[in-house]
Short mmCIF file of C-alpha atoms and ligand atoms in Angstrom, two decimals:
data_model
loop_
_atom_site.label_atom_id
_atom_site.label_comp_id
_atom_site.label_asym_id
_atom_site.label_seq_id
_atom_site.Cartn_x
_atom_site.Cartn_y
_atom_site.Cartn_z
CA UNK A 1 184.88 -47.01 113.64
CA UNK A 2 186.78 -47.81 110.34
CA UNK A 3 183.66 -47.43 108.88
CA UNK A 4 184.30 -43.82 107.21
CA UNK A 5 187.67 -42.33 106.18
CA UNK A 6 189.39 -40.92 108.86
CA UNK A 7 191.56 -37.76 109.33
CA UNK A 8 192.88 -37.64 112.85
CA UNK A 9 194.06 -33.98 114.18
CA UNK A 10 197.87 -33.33 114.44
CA UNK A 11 196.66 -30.34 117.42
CA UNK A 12 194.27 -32.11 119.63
CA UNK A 13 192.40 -29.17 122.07
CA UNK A 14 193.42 -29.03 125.45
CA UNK A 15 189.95 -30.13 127.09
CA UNK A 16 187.98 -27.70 129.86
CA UNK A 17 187.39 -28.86 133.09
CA UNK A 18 184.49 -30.25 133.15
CA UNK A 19 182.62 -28.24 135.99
CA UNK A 20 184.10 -25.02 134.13
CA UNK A 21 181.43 -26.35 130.72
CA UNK A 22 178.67 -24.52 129.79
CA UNK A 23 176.38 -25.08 126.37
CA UNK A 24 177.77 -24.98 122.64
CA UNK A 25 180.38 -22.90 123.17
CA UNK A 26 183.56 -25.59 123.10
CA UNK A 27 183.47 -27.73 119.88
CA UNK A 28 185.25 -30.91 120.27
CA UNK A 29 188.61 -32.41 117.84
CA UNK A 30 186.73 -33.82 114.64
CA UNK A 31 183.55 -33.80 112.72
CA UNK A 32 182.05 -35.52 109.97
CA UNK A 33 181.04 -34.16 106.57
CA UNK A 34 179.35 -35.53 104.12
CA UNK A 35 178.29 -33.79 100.21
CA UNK A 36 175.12 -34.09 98.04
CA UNK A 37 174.76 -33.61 94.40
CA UNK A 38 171.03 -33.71 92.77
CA UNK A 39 171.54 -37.03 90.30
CA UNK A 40 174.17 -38.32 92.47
CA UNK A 41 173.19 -38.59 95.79
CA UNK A 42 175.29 -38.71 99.24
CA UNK A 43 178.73 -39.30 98.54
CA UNK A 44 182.21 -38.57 100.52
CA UNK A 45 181.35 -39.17 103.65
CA UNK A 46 184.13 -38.30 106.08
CA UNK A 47 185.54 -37.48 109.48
CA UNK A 48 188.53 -34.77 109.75
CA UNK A 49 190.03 -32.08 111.72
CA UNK A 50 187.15 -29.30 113.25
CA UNK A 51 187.45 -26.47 111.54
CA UNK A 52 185.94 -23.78 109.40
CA UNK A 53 183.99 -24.50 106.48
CA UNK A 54 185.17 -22.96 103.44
CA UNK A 55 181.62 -20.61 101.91
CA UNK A 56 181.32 -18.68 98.92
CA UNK A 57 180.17 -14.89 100.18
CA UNK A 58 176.88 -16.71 97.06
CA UNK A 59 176.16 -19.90 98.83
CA UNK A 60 172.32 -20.12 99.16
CA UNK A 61 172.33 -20.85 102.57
CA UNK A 62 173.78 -17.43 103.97
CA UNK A 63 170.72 -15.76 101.90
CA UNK A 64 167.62 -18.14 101.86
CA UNK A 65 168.44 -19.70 104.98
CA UNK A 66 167.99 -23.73 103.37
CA UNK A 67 168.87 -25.20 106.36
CA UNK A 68 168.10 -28.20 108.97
CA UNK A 69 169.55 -29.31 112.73
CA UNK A 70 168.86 -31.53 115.25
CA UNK A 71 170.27 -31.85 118.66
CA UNK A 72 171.11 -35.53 120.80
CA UNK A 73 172.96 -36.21 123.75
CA UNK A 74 175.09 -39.14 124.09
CA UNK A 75 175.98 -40.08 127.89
CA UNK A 76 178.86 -41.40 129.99
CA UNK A 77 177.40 -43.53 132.28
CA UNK A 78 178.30 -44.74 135.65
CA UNK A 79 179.78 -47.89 134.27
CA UNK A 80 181.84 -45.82 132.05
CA UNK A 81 180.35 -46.68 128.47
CA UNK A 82 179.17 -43.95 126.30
CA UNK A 83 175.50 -44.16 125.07
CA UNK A 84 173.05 -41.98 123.11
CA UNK A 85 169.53 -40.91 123.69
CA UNK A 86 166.84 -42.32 121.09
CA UNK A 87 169.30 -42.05 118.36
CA UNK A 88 166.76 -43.76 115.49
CA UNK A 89 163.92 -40.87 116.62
CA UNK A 90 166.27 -37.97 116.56
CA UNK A 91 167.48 -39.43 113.06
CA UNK A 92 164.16 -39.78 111.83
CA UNK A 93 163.17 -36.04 112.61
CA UNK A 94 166.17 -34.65 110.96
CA UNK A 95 164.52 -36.27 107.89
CA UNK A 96 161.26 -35.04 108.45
CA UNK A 97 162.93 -31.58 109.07
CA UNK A 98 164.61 -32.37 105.73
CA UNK A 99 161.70 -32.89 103.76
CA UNK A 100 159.33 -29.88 105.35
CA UNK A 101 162.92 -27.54 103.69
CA UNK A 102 162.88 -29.09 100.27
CA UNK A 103 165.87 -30.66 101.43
CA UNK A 104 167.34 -34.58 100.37
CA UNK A 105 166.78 -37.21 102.86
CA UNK A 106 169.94 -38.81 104.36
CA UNK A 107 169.41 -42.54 104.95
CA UNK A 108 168.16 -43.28 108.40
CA UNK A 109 171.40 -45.77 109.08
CA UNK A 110 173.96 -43.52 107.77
CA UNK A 111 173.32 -40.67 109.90
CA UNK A 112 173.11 -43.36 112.86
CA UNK A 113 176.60 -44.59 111.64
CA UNK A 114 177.91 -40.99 111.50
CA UNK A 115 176.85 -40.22 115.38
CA UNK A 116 178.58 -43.34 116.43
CA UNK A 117 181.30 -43.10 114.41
CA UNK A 118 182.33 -39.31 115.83
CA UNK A 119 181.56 -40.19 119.47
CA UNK A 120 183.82 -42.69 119.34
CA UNK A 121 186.56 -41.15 117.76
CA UNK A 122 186.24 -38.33 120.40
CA UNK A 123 185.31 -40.39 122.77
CA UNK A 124 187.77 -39.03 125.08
CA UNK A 125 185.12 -35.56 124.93
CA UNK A 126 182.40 -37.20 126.74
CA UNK A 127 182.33 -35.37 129.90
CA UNK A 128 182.32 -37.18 133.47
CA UNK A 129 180.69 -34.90 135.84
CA UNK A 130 177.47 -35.61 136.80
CA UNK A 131 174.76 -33.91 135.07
CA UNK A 132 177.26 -33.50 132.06
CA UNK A 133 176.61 -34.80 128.45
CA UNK A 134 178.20 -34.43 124.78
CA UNK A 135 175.56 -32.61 122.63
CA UNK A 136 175.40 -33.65 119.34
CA UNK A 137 174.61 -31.48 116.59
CA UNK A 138 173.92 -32.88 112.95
CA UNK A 139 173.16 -30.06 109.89
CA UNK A 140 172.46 -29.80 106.36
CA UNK A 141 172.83 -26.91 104.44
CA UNK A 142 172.17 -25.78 100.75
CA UNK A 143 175.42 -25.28 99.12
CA UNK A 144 174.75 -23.82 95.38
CA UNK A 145 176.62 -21.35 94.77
CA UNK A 146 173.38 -18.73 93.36
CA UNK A 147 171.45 -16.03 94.09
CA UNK A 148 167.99 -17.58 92.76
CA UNK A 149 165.48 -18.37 95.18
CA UNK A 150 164.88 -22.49 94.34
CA UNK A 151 166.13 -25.26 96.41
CA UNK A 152 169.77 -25.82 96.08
CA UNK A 153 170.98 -29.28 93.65
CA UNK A 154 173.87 -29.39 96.35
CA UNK A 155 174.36 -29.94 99.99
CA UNK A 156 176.87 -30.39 102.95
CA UNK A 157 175.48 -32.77 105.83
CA UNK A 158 178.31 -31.56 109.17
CA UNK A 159 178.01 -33.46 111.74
CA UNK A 160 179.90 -31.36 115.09
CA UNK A 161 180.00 -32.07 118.72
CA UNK A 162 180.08 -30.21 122.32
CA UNK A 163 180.43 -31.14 125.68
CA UNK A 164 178.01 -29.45 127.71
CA UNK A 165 177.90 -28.92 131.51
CA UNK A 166 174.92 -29.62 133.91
CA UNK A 167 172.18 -27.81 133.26
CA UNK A 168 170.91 -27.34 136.72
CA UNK A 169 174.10 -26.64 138.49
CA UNK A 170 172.35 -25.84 142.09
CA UNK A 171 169.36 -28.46 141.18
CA UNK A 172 166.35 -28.06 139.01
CA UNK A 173 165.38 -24.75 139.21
CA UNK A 174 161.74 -23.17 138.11
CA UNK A 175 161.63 -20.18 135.49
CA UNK A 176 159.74 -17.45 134.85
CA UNK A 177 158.09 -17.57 131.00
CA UNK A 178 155.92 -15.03 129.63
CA UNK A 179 152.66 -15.91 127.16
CA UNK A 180 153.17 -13.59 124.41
CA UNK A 181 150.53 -11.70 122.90
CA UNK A 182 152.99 -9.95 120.51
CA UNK A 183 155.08 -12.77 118.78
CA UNK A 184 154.11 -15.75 116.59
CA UNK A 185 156.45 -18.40 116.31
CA UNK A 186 154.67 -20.56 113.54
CA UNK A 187 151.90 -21.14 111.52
CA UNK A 188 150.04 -24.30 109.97
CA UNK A 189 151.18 -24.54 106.70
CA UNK A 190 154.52 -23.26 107.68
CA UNK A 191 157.83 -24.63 109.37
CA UNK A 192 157.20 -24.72 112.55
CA UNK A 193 157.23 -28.49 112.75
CA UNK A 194 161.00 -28.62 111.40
CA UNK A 195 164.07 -28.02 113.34
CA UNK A 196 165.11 -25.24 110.68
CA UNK A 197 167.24 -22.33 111.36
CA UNK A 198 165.09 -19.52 110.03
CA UNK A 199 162.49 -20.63 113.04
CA UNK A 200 165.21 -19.48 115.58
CA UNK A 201 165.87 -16.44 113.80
CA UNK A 202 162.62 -15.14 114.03
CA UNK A 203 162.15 -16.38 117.54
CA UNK A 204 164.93 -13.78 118.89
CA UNK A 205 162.87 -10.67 118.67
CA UNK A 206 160.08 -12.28 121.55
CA UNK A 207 162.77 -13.43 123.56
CA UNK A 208 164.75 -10.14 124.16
CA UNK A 209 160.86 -8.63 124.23
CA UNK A 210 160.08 -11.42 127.42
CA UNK A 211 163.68 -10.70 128.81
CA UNK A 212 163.23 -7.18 128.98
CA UNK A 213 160.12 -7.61 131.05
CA UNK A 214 162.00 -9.98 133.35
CA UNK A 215 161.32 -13.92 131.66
CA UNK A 216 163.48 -16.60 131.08
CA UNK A 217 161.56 -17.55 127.77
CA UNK A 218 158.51 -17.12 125.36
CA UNK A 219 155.55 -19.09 125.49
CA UNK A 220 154.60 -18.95 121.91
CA UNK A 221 150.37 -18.98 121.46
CA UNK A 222 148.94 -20.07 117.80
CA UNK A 223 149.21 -17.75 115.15
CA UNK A 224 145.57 -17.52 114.20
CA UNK A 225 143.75 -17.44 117.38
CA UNK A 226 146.66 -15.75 119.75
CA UNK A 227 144.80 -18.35 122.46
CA UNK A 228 146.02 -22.00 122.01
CA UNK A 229 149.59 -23.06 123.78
CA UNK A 230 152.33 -23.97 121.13
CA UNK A 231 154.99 -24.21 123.08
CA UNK A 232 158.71 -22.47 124.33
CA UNK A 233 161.34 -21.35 121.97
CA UNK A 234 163.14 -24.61 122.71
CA UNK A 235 161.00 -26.78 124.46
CA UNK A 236 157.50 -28.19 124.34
CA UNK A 237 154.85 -27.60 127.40
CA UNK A 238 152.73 -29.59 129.66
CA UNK A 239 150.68 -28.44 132.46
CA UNK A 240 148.94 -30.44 135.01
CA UNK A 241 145.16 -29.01 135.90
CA UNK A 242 143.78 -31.22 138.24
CA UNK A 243 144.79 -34.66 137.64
CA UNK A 244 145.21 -34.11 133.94
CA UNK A 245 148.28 -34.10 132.30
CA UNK A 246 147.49 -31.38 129.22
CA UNK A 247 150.22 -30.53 126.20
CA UNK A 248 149.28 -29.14 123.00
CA UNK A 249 148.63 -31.80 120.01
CA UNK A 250 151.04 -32.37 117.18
CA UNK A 251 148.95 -30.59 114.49
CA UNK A 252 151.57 -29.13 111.94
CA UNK A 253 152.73 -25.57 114.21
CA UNK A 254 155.08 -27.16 116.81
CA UNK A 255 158.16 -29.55 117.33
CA UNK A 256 157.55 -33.27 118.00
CA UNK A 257 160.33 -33.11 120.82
CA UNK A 258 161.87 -36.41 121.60
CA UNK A 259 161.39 -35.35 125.18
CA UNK A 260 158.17 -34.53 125.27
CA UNK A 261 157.47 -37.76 123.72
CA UNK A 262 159.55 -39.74 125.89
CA UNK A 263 157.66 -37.90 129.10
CA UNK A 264 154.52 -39.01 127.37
CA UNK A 265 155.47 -42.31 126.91
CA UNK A 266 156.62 -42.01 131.56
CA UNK A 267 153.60 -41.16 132.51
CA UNK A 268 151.38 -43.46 130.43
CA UNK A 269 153.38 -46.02 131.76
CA UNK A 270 153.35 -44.60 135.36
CA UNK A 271 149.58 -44.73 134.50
CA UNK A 272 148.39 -41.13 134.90
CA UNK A 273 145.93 -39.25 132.70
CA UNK A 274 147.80 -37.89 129.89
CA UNK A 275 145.78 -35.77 127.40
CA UNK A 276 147.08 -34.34 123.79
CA UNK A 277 144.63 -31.70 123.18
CA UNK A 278 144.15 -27.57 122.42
CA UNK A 279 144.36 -25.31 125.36
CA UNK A 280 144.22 -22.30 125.88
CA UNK A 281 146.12 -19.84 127.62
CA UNK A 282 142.08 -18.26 129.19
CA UNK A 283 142.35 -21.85 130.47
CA UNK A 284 145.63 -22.40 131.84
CA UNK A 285 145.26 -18.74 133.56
CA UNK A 286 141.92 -19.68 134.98
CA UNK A 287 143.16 -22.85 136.48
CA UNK A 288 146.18 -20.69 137.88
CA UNK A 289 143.28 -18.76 139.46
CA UNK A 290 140.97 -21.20 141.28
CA UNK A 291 144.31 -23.13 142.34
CA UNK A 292 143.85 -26.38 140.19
CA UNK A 293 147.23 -25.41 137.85
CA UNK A 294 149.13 -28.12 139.52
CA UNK A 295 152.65 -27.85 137.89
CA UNK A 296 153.36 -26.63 134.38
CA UNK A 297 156.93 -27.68 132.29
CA UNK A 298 158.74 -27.28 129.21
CA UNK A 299 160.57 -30.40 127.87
CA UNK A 300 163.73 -30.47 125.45
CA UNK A 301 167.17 -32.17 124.72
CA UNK A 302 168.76 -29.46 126.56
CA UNK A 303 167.33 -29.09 129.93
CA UNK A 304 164.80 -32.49 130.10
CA UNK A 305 162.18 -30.45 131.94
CA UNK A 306 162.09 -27.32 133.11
CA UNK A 307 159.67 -26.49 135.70
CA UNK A 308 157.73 -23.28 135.35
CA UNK A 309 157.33 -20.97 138.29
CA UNK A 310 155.62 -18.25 137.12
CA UNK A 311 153.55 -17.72 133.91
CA UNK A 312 152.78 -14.04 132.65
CA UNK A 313 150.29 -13.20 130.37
CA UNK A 314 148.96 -9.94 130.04
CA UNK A 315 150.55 -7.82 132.70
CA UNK A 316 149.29 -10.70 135.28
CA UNK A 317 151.37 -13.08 136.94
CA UNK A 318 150.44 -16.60 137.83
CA UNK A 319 152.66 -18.37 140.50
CA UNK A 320 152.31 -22.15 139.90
CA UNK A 321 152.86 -24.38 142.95
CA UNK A 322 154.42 -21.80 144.95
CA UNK A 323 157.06 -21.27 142.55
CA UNK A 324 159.07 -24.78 143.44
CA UNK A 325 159.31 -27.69 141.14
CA UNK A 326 156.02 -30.32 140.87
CA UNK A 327 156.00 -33.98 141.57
CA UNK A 328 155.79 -35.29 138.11
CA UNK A 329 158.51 -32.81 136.54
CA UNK A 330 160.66 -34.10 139.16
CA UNK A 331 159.81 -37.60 138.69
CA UNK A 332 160.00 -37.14 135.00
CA UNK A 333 163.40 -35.33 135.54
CA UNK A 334 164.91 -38.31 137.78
CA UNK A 335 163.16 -40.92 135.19
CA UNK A 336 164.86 -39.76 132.18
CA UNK A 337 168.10 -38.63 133.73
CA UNK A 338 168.60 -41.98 135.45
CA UNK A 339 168.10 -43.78 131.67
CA UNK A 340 170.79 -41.30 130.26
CA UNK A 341 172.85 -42.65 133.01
CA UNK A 342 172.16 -46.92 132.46
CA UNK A 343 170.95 -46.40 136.27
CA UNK A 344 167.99 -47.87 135.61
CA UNK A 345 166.67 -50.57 133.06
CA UNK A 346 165.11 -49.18 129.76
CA UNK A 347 161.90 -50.57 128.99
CA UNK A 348 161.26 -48.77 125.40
CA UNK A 349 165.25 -49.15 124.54
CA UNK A 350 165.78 -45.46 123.89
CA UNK A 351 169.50 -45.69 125.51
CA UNK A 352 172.18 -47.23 122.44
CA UNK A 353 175.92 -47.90 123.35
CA UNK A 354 178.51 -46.59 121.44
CA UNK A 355 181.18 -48.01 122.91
C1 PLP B 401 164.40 -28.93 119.81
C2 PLP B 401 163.11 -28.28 120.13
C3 PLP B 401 162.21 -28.79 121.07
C4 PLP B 401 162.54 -29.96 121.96
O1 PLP B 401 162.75 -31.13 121.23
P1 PLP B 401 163.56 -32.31 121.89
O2 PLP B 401 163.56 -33.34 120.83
O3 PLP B 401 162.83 -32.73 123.10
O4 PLP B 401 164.91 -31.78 122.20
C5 PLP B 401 160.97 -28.19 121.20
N1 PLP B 401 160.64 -27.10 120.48
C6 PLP B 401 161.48 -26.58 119.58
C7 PLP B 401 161.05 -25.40 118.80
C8 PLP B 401 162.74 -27.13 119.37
O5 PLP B 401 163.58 -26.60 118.51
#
């Protein structure tokens, strides 16, 4: 703190209980803003009062859609201090998202500086339940005011936060997600490796398509073959055939999650096999088959995994491990979840204290 210019609100929020909290919809006192100009650089960096950004109807964004997120938690933990998951990754990514858009790079430290510097001045926001967390969403968007198509010579990095409740309320619970022969989510050569927001726009269409047939999510398949896993709207995937651990390779179509490379990094350690190759869906639906589709899971910031119950693909339903949660999606959930917590001691140092 004291680091950036601070504006403190006159009308703090009155704060929801926090077993009534459920994701992104309660926004917390302050945020932090920061401005680009090509030639310039970052400048005016700045936490004030949330509230509404002020947009000219022209702004490039609202048309051409030039913009970049990530999404970190930061913890209370049982002895009361506040710490964030794999801050330097998470600020690394948004850079690589950054570049991928045509988009200025923020230094690495500064947005590091910003995340502390907003969790502790709304400190007070970081949730005590168990199971709870304060999401943290950073964001850059093109601000020239113009109706060309060319990347903006202006930007506005926002910083915003949100408590968020437990994800699994009544324990992990398994979901239903449905292999879609119908939607593509990305492309090599495209943007699917960046956290940008045209990726979720496009992604809505497959998920009221997977809803209406009675899934919790897509399972997106490559673009060119319609056979290789990519992964979930939000969330990488790993199955377990066998004694293989199996999740698609980072090869220019998918998100590097954090999680999925933190559960990577568990299970090397842990000492199991741990493969990052193509498969395909013919194979996963096989192994479903012949019974040697052990567990399958999606990992991501939101939920840390998320057991899958049942895969669909093609009118056929596979029911994977009876429909209850594996042993290494529960051991992965309890691994990282205790870390997020300082219950246990952290090897890799992914856990940073704020305050
Ligand atoms: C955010 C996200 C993930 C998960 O990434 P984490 O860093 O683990 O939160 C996976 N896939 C997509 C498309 C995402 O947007």
């Amino acid at each position: 703190m004291g680091l950036f210019p601070t504006t403190r609100t006159a009308h703090p929020k009155t704060k929801p209980a926090d077993d009534q909290l459920t994701f992104g919809r309660v926004l917390t006192d302050h945020m932090f803003l920061m401005n680009y100009e090509a030639g310039k650089g970052w400048f005016d960096p700045r936490i004030v009062p949330y509230g509404p950004l002020p947009l000219d109807p022209a702004t490039s964004v609202l048309h051409y859609g030039q913009a970049i997120f990530d999404g970190l938690k930061a913890f209370r933990g049982d002895d009361g201090r506040i710490r964030l998951f794999r801050a330097q990754r998470h600020a690394e990514r948004f850079n690589r998202s950054a570049q991928i858009m045509s988009m200025p790079e923020l230094p690495v430290d500064i947005i590091r500086q910003s995340f502390d510097a907003l969790v502790a001045v709304d400190a007070d926001w970081v949730p005590r339940l168990a199971g709870t967390a304060l999401y943290l969403r950073p964001t850059i968007i093109a601000t020239d005011v113009m109706l060309g198509v060319s990347p903006s010579q202006t930007y506005l990095y926002f910083l915003i936060l949100s408590p968020v409740g437990s994800y699994y309320k009544e324990g992990v619970k398994p979901v239903r997600i449905l292999a879609s022969d119908r939607h593509v989510r990305a492309v090599k050569g495209g943007t699917g490796e960046a956290k940008t927001a045209a990726n979720y726009a496009a992604s809505l269409a497959g998920q009221q398509d997977a809803a209406r047939a009675g899934y919790t999510q897509v399972l997106y398949l490559d673009g060119v073959h319609r056979k290789h896993l990519d992964e979930v709207g939000t969330m990488n995937i790993m199955v377990r055939i066998g004694d293989e651990v199996i999740t698609p390779p980072l090869a220019g179509t998918i998100l590097d999650g954090i999680t999925r490379n933190s559960a990577l990094q568990l299970m090397r350690d842990w000492g199991l096999t741990v493969t990052e190759r193509v498969i395909t869906i013919d194979e996963v639906m096989t192994a479903g088959r012949n019974g040697t589709l052990r567990e399958m899971w999606g990992t991501g910031t939101a939920a840390v995994v998320s057991p899958v119950g049942t895969l669909g693909y093609k009118g056929e339903d596979i029911v994977i491990n009876d429909g209850a949660t594996g042993e290494v999606t529960q051991r992965l959930y309890d691994a990282i979840v205790h870390l997020h917590y300082g219950r246990s001691n952290d090897p890799h140092n992914w856990m940073t204290l704020v305050s």
